CSV table of C-alpha atoms in Angstrom, one decimal:
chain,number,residue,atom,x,y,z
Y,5,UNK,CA,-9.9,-4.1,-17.7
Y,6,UNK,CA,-8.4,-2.0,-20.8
Y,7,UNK,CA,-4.7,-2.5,-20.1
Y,8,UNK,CA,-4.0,-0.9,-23.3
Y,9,UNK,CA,-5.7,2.3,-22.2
Y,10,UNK,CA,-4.6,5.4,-20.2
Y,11,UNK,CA,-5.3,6.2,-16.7
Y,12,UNK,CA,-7.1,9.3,-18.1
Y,13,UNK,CA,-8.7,7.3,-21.2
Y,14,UNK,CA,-10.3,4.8,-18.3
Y,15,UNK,CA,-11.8,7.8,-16.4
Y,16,UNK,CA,-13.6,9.4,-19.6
Y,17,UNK,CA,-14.6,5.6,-20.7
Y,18,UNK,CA,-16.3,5.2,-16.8
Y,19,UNK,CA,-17.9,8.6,-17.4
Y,20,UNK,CA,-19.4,8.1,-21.1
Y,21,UNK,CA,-21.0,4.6,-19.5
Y,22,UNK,CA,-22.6,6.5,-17.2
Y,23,UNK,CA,-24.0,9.1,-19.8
Y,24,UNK,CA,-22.4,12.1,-18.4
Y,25,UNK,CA,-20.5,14.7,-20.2
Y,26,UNK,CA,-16.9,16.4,-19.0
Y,27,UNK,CA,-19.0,19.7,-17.1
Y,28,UNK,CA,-21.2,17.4,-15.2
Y,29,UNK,CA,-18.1,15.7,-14.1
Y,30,UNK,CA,-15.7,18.6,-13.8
Y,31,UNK,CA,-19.2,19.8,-10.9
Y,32,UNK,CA,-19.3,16.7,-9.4
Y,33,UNK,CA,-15.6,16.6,-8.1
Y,34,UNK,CA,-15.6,20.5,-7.7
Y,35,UNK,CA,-13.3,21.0,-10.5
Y,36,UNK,CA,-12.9,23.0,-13.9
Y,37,UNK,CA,-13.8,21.6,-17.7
Y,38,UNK,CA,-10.5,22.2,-18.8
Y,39,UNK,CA,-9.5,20.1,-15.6
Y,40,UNK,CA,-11.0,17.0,-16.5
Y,41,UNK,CA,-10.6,17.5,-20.3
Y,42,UNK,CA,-6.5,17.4,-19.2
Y,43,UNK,CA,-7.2,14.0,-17.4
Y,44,UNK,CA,-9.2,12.5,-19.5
Y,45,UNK,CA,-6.3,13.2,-22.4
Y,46,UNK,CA,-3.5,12.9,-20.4
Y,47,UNK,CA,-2.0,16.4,-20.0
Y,48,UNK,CA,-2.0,16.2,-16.6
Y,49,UNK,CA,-1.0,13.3,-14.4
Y,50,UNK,CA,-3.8,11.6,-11.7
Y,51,UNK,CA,-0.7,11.7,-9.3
Y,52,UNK,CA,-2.5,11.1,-6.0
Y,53,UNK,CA,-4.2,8.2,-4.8
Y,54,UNK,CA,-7.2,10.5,-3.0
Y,55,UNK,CA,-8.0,11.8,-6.4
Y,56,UNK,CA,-8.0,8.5,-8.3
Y,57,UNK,CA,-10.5,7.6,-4.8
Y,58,UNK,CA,-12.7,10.6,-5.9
Y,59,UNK,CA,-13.3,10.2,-9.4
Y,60,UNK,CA,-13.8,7.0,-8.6
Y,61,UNK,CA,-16.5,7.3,-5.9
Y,62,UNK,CA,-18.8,9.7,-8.2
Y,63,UNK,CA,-17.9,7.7,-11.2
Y,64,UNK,CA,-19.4,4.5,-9.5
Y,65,UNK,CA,-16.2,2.2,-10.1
Y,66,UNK,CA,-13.7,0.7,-8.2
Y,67,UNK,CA,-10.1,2.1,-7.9
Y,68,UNK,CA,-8.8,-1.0,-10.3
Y,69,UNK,CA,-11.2,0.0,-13.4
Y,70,UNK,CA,-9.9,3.5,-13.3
Y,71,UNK,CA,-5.8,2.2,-12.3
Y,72,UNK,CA,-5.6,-0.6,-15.0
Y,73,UNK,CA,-4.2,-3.4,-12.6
Y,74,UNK,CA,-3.4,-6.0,-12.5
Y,75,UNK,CA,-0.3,-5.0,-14.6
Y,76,UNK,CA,1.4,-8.2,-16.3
Y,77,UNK,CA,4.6,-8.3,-18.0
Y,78,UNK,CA,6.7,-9.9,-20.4
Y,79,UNK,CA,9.6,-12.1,-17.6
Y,80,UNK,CA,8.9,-13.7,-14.5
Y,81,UNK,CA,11.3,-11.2,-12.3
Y,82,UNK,CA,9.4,-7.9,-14.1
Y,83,UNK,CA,6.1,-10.0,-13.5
Y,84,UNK,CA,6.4,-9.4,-9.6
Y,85,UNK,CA,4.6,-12.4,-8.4
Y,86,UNK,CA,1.7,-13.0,-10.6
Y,87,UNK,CA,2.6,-16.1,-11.4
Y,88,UNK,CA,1.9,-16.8,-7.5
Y,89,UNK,CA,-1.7,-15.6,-7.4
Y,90,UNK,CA,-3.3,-19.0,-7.8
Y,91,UNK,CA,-1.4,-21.1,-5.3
Y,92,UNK,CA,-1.8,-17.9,-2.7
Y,93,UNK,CA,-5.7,-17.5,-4.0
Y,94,UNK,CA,-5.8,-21.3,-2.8
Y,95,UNK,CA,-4.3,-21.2,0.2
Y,96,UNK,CA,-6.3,-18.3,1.5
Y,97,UNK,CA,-9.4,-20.0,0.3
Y,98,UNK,CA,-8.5,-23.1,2.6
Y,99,UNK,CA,-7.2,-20.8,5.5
Y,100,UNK,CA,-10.6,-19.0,5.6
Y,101,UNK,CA,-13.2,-21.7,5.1
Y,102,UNK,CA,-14.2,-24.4,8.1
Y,103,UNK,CA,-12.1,-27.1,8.1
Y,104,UNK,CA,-9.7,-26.2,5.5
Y,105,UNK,CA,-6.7,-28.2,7.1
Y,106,UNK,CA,-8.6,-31.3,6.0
Y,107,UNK,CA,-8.2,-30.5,2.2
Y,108,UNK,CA,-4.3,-29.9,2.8
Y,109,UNK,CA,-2.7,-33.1,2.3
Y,110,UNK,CA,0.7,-33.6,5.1
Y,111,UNK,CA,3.0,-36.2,5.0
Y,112,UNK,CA,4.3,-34.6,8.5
Y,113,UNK,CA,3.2,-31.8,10.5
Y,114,UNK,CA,5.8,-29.4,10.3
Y,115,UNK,CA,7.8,-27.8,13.8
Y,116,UNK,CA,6.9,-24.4,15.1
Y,117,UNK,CA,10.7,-23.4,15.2
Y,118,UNK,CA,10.9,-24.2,11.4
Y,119,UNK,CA,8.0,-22.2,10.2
Y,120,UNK,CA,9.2,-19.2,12.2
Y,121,UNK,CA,12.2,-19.2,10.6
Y,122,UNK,CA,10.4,-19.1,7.1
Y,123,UNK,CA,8.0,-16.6,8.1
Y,124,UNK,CA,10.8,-14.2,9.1
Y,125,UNK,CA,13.1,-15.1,6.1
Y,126,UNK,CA,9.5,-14.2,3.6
Y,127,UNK,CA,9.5,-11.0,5.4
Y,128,UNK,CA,12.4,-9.9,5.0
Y,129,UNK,CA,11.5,-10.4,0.8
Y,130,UNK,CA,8.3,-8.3,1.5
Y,131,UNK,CA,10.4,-5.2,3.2
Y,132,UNK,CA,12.4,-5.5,0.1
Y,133,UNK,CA,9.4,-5.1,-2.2
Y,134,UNK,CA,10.7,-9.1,-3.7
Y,135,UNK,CA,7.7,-10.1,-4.6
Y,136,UNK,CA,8.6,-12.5,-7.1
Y,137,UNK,CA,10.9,-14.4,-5.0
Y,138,UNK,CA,8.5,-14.0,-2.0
Y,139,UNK,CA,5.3,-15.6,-4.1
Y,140,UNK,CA,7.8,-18.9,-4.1
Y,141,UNK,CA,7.5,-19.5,-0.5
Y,142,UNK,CA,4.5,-18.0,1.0
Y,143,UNK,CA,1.4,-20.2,-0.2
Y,144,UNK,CA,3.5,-23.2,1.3
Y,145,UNK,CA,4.1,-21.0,4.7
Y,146,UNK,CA,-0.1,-20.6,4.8
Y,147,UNK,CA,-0.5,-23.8,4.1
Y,148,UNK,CA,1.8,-25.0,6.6
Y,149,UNK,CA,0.2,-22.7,8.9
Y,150,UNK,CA,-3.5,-23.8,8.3
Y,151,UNK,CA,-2.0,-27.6,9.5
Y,152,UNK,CA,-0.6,-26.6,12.7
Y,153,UNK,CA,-3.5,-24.0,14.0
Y,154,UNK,CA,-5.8,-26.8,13.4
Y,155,UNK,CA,-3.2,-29.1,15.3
Y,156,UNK,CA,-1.5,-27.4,18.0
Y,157,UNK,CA,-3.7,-26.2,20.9
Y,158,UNK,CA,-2.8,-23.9,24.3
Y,159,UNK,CA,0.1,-21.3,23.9
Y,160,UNK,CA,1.9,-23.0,20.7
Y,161,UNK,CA,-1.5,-22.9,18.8
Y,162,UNK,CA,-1.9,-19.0,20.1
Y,163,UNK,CA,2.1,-19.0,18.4
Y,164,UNK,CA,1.0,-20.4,15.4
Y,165,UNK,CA,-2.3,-18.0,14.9
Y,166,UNK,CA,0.5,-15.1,15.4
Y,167,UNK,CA,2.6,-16.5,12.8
Y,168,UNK,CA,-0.8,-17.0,10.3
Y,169,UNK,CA,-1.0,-13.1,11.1
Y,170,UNK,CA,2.3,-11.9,10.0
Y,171,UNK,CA,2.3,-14.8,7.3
Y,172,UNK,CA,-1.8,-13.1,5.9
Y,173,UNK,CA,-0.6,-9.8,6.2
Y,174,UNK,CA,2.4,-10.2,3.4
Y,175,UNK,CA,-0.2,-12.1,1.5
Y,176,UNK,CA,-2.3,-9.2,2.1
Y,177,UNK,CA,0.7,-6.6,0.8
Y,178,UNK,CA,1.2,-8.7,-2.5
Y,179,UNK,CA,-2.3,-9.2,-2.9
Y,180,UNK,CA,-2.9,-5.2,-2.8
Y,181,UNK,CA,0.0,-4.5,-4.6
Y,182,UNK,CA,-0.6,-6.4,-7.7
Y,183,UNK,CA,-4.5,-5.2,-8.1
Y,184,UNK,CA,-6.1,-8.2,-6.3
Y,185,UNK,CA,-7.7,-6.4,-4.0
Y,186,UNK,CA,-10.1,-9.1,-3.2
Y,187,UNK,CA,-7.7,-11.6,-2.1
Y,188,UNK,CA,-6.2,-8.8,0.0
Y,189,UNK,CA,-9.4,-8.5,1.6
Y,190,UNK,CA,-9.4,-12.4,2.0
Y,191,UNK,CA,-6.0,-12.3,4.0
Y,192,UNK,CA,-7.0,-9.7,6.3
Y,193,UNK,CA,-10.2,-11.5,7.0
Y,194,UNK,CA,-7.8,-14.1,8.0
Y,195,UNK,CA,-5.6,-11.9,10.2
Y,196,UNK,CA,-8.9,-10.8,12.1
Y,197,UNK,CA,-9.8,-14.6,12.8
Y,198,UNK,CA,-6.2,-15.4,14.1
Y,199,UNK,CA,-6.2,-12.5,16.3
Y,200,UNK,CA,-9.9,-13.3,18.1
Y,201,UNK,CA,-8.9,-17.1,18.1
Y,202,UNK,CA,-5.1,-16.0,20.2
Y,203,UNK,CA,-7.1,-13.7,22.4
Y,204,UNK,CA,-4.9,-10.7,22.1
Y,205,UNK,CA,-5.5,-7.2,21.9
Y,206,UNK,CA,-1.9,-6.5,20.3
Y,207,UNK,CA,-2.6,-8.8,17.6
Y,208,UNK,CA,-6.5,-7.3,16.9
Y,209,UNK,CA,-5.1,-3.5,16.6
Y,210,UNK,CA,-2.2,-5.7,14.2
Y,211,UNK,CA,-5.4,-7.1,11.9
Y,212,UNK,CA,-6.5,-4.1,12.3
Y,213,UNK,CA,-3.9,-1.9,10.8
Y,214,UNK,CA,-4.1,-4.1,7.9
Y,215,UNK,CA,-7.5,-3.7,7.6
Y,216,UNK,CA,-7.0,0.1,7.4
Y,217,UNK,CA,-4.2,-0.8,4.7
Y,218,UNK,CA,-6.9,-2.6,2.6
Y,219,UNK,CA,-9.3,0.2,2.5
Y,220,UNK,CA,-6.7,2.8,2.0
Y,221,UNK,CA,-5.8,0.6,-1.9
Y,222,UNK,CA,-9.5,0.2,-2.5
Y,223,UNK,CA,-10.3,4.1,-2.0
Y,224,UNK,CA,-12.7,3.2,0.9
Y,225,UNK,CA,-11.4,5.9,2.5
Y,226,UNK,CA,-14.1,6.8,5.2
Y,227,UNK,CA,-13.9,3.3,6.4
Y,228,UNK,CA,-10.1,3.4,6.7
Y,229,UNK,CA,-10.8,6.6,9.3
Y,230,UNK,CA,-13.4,4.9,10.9
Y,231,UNK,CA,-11.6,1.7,12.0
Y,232,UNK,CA,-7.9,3.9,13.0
Y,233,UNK,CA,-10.3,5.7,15.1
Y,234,UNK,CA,-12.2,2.8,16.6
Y,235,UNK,CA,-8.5,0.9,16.7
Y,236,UNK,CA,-7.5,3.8,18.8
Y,237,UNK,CA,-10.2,4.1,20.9
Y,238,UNK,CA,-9.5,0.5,21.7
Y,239,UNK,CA,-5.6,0.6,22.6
Y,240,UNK,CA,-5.9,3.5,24.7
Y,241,UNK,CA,-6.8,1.8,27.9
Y,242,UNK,CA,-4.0,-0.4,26.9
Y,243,UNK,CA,-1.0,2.8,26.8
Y,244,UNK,CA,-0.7,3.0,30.6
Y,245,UNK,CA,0.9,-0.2,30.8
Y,246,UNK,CA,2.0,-0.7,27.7
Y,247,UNK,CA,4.8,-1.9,26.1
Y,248,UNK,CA,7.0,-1.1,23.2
Y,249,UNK,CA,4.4,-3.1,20.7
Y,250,UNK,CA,1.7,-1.6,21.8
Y,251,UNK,CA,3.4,1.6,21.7
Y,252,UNK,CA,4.4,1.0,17.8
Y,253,UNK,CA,0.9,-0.2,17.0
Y,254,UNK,CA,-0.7,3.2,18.3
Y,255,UNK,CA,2.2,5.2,16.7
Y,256,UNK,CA,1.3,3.0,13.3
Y,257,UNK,CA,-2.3,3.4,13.6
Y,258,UNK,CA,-1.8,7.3,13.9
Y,259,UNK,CA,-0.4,7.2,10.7
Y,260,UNK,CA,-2.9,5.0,8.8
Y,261,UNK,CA,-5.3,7.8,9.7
Y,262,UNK,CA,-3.4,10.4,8.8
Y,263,UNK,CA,-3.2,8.8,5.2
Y,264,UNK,CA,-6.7,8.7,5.4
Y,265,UNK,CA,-7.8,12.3,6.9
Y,266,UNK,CA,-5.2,12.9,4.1
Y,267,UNK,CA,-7.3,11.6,1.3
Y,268,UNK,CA,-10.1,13.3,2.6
Y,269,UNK,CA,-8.5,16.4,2.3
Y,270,UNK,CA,-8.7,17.4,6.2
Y,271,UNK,CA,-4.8,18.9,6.8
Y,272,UNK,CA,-6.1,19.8,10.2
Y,273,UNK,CA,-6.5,16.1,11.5
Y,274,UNK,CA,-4.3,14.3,9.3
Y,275,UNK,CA,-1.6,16.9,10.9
Y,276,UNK,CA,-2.8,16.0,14.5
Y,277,UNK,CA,-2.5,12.2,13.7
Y,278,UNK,CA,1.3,12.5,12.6
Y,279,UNK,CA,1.9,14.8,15.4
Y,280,UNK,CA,1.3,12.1,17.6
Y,281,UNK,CA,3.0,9.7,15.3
Y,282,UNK,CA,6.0,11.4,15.5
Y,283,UNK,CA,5.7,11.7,20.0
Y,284,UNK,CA,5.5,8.1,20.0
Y,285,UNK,CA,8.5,7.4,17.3
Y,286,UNK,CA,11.0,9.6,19.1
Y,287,UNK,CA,10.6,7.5,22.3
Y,288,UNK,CA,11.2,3.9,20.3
Y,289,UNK,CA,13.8,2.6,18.3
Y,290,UNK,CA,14.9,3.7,15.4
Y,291,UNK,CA,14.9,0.4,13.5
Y,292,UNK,CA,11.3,-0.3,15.0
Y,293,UNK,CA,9.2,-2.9,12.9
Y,294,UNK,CA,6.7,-4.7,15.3
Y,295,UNK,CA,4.2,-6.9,12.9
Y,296,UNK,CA,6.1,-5.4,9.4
Y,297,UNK,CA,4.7,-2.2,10.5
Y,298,UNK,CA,8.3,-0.4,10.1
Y,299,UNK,CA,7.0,2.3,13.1
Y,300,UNK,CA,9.9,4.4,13.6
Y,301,UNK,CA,11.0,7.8,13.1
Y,302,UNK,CA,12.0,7.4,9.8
Y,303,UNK,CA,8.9,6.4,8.5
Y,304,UNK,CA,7.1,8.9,10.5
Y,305,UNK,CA,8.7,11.9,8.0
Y,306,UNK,CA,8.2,9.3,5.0
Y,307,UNK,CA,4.4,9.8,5.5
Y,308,UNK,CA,5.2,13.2,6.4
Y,309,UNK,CA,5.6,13.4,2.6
Y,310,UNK,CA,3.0,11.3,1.5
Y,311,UNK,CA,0.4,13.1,3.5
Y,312,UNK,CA,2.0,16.8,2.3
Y,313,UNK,CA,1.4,15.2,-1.6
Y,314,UNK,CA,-2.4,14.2,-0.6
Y,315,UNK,CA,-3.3,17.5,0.7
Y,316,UNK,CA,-2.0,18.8,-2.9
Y,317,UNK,CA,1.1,20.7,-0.8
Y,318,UNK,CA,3.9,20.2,-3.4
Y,319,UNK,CA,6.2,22.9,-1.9
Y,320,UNK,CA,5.8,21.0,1.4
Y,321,UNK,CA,6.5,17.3,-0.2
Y,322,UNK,CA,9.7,18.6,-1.5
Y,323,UNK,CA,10.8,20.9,2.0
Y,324,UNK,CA,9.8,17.9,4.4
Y,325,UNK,CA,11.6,15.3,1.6
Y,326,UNK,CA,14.7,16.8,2.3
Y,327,UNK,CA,14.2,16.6,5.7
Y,328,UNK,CA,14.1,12.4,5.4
Y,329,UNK,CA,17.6,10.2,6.2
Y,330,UNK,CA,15.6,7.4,3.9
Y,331,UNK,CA,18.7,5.0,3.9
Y,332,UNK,CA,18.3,4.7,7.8
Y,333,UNK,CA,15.0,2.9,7.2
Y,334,UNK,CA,15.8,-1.2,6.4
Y,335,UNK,CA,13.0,-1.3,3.9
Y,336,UNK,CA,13.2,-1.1,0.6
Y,337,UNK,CA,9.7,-0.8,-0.3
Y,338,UNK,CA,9.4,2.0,2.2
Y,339,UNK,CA,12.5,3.9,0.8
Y,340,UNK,CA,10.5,3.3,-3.1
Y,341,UNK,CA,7.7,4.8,-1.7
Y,342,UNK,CA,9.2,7.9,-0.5
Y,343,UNK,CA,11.1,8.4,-3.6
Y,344,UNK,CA,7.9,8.0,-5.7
Y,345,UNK,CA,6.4,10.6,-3.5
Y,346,UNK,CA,9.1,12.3,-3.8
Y,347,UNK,CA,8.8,12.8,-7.6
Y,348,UNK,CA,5.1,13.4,-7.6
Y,349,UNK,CA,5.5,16.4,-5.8
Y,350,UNK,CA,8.5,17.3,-8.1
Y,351,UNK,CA,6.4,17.1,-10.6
Y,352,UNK,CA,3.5,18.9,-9.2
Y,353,UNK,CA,6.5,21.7,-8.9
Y,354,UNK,CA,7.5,21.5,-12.5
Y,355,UNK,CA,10.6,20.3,-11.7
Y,356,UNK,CA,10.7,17.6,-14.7
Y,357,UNK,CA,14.4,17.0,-14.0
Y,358,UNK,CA,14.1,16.0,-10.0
Y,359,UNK,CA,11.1,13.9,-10.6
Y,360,UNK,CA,12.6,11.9,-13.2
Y,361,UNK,CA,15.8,11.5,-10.8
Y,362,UNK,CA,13.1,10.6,-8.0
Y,363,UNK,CA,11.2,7.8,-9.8
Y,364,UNK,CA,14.7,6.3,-11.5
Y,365,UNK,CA,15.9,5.5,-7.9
Y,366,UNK,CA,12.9,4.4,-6.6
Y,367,UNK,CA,12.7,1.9,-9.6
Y,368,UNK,CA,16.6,1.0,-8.8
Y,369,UNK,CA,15.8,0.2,-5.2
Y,370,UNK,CA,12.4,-1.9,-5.5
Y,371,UNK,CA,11.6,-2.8,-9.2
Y,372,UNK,CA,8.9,-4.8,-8.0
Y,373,UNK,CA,6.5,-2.7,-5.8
Y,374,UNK,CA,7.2,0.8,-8.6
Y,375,UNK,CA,6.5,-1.4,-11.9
Y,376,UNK,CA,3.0,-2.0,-10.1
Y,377,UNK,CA,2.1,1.4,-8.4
Y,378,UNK,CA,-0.4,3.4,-10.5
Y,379,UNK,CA,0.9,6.3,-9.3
Y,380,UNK,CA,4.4,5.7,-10.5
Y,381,UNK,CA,3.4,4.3,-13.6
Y,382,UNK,CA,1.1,7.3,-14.2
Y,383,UNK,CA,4.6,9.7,-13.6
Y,384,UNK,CA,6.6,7.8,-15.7
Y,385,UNK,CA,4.3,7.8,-18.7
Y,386,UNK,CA,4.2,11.7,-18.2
Y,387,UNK,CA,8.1,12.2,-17.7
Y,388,UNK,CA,8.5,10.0,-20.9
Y,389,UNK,CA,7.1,12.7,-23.0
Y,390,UNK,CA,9.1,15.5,-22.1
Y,391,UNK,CA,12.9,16.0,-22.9
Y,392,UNK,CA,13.3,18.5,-20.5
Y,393,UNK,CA,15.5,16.7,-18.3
Y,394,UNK,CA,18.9,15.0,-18.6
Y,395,UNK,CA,17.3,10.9,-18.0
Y,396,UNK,CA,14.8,11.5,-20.7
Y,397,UNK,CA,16.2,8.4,-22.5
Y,398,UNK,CA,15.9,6.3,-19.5
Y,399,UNK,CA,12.8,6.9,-18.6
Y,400,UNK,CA,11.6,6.0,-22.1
Y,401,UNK,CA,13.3,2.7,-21.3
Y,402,UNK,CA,11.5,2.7,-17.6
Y,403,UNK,CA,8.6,3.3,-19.8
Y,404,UNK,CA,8.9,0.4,-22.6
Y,405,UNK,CA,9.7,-2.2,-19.6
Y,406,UNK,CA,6.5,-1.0,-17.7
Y,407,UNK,CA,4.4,-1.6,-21.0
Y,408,UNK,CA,3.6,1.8,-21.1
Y,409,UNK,CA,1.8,2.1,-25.0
């Protein structure tokens, strides 16, 4: 995949395969020469995910060629979970093909009770953005998992599909995270399955959250609005008696659109999407996490920023930013992301000395989840350059542990 190139180097290497030149690019995505010319040699950062989905879309690639991932590195902890890609691969394969429980070999069936317990223990790991430490546990939770749906029947096996939900979608996260956006789109499969097999409409607009979540990574971004809107569509009859999960799933699925009207540089609707986002947070709790969704009111303003740094609004990533109690949000992959977003629209500002501030914490809170976000590792290759700021030195050593040539 060209590990050892740039983001920039990858999008002029996609464009020369395709025989076009830097003006028929710079026309294509409604931009200047000099615009892409600074991309291509890396004078100015791809620091938004909806413009890594463009060039990619009229380039003909996926998201990956242009991004680089999967990253690997040189320890197991720095590594994030890699080393747990073939077991998890395997254990999706057998969750999704008929009669994959017969290939898993049980010396006992294992308890309901017990493999709740697990699951909730693994996600705690995946709101802390441990993927290392969660990649040791979760193939044996699927596997586990794939035994008793095949075993249990009645309400325990409509228990057990839940728990193959919750248990997918973190396979789904790590899977996305780490660049193999193919087996995320394996573990959502599975999420869809276990919700039609338990017969719930809570868990379908769940799978289908993720779903959203697994177009948003591969820059299918039209598809990612199409399904919020159909998930919508599809709870509403639902509100009227609904409770507070059904509540957090429509407050949650408000925001997967906005990310994606976002992306598709509509301010307009991805505005009117957190608008309602933010009625429904303000009426649940603030700790609210129903299926790892972490709906709340915190994480309402968090995409406040993202969606301000989509739309290409730096002045409004930094003024809602500050507007953000992150450390009231028990998530520390959500309070990395908000401090990555933070310092791309720093940076978008000029302000080299806040962004570098930014990305540092966000790489002191969750190592794990930064060291394999594009987007951060496209900001700290561009702060390392610059000594205009008082962490210059440790952002060169952000930089070396990141593999950054």
């Amino acid at each position: 995949m060209g590990a050892d190139l740039s983001t920039g180097q990858r999008v002029a290497r996609a464009r020369r395969r395709i025989g076009w030149d830097q003006a028929r690019l710079a026309a294509a995505v409604d931009r200047s020469v000099s615009w892409v010319s600074k991309i291509e040699t890396g004078r100015l950062p791809l620091d938004r995910m909806s413009v890594l989905g463009q060039l990619a879309e009229v380039l003909g690639v996926e998201v990956i060629e242009l991004t680089g991932q999967p990253y690997r590195h040189e320890s197991p902890e720095l590594d994030s979970g890699h080393a747990a890609i073939p077991g998890l691969r395997l254990a999706l394969q057998q969750a999704t093909m008929p009669g994959g429980a017969a290939l898993i070999s049980a010396t006992a069936i294992p308890t309901l009770d017990d493999v709740t317990s697990r699951v909730e223990a693994a996600e705690s790991l995946r709101q802390d953005a441990k993927f290392t430490a969660l990649g040791d546990v979760l193939p044996q939770i699927l596997r586990d998992l794939i035994v008793l749906c095949d075993a249990l029947d009645g309400d325990d096996a409509r228990r057990a599909e839940a728990l193959m939900l919750r248990s997918s979608h973190m396979a789904r996260v790590s899977s996305n995270l780490l660049g193999h956006h193919d087996l995320g789109w394996s573990a959502v499969q599975r999420e869809l399955v276990a919700a039609e097999r338990a017969d719930s409409p809570v868990l379908q607009a769940a799978a289908r959250w993720d779903l959203c979540g697994v177009w948003l990574h591969e820059g299918e971004l039209t598809a990612a609005r199409d399904m919020a809107v159909r998930a919508l569509d599809d709870l509403e009859p639902h509100m009227a008696t609904a409770g507070g999960s059904v509540q957090s799933l429509w407050g949650a699925m408000h925001l997967r659109a906005a990310v994606a009207w976002s992306r598709l540089w509509d301010r307009s609707e991805a505005e009117s999407h957190l608008t309602e986002a933010r009625r429904v947070a303000a009426d649940l709790p603030d700790d609210g996490n129903v299926f790892q969704t972490q709906f709340n009111a915190v994480n309402t303003e968090i995409h406040s920023v993202e969606i301000s740094l989509e739309l290409g609004h730096p002045r409004d990533v930094v003024s809602r930013a500050e507007l953000v109690d992150v450390m009231h949000i028990a998530s520390g992959e959500r309070q990395s992301h908000f401090w990555v977003c933070t310092a791309a629209g720093q940076m978008m500002n000029g302000k080299v000395g806040p962004a570098a501030e930014a990305i540092l914490r966000a790489d002191a809170i969750a190592p794990q989840h930064v060291r394999n976000r594009p987007i951060a590792r496209n900001l700290v290759d561009d702060l390392r350059s610059s000594d205009r700021h008082s962490r210059a030195e440790e952002v060169r050593r952000l930089a070396g542990r990141m593999k950054l040539s």
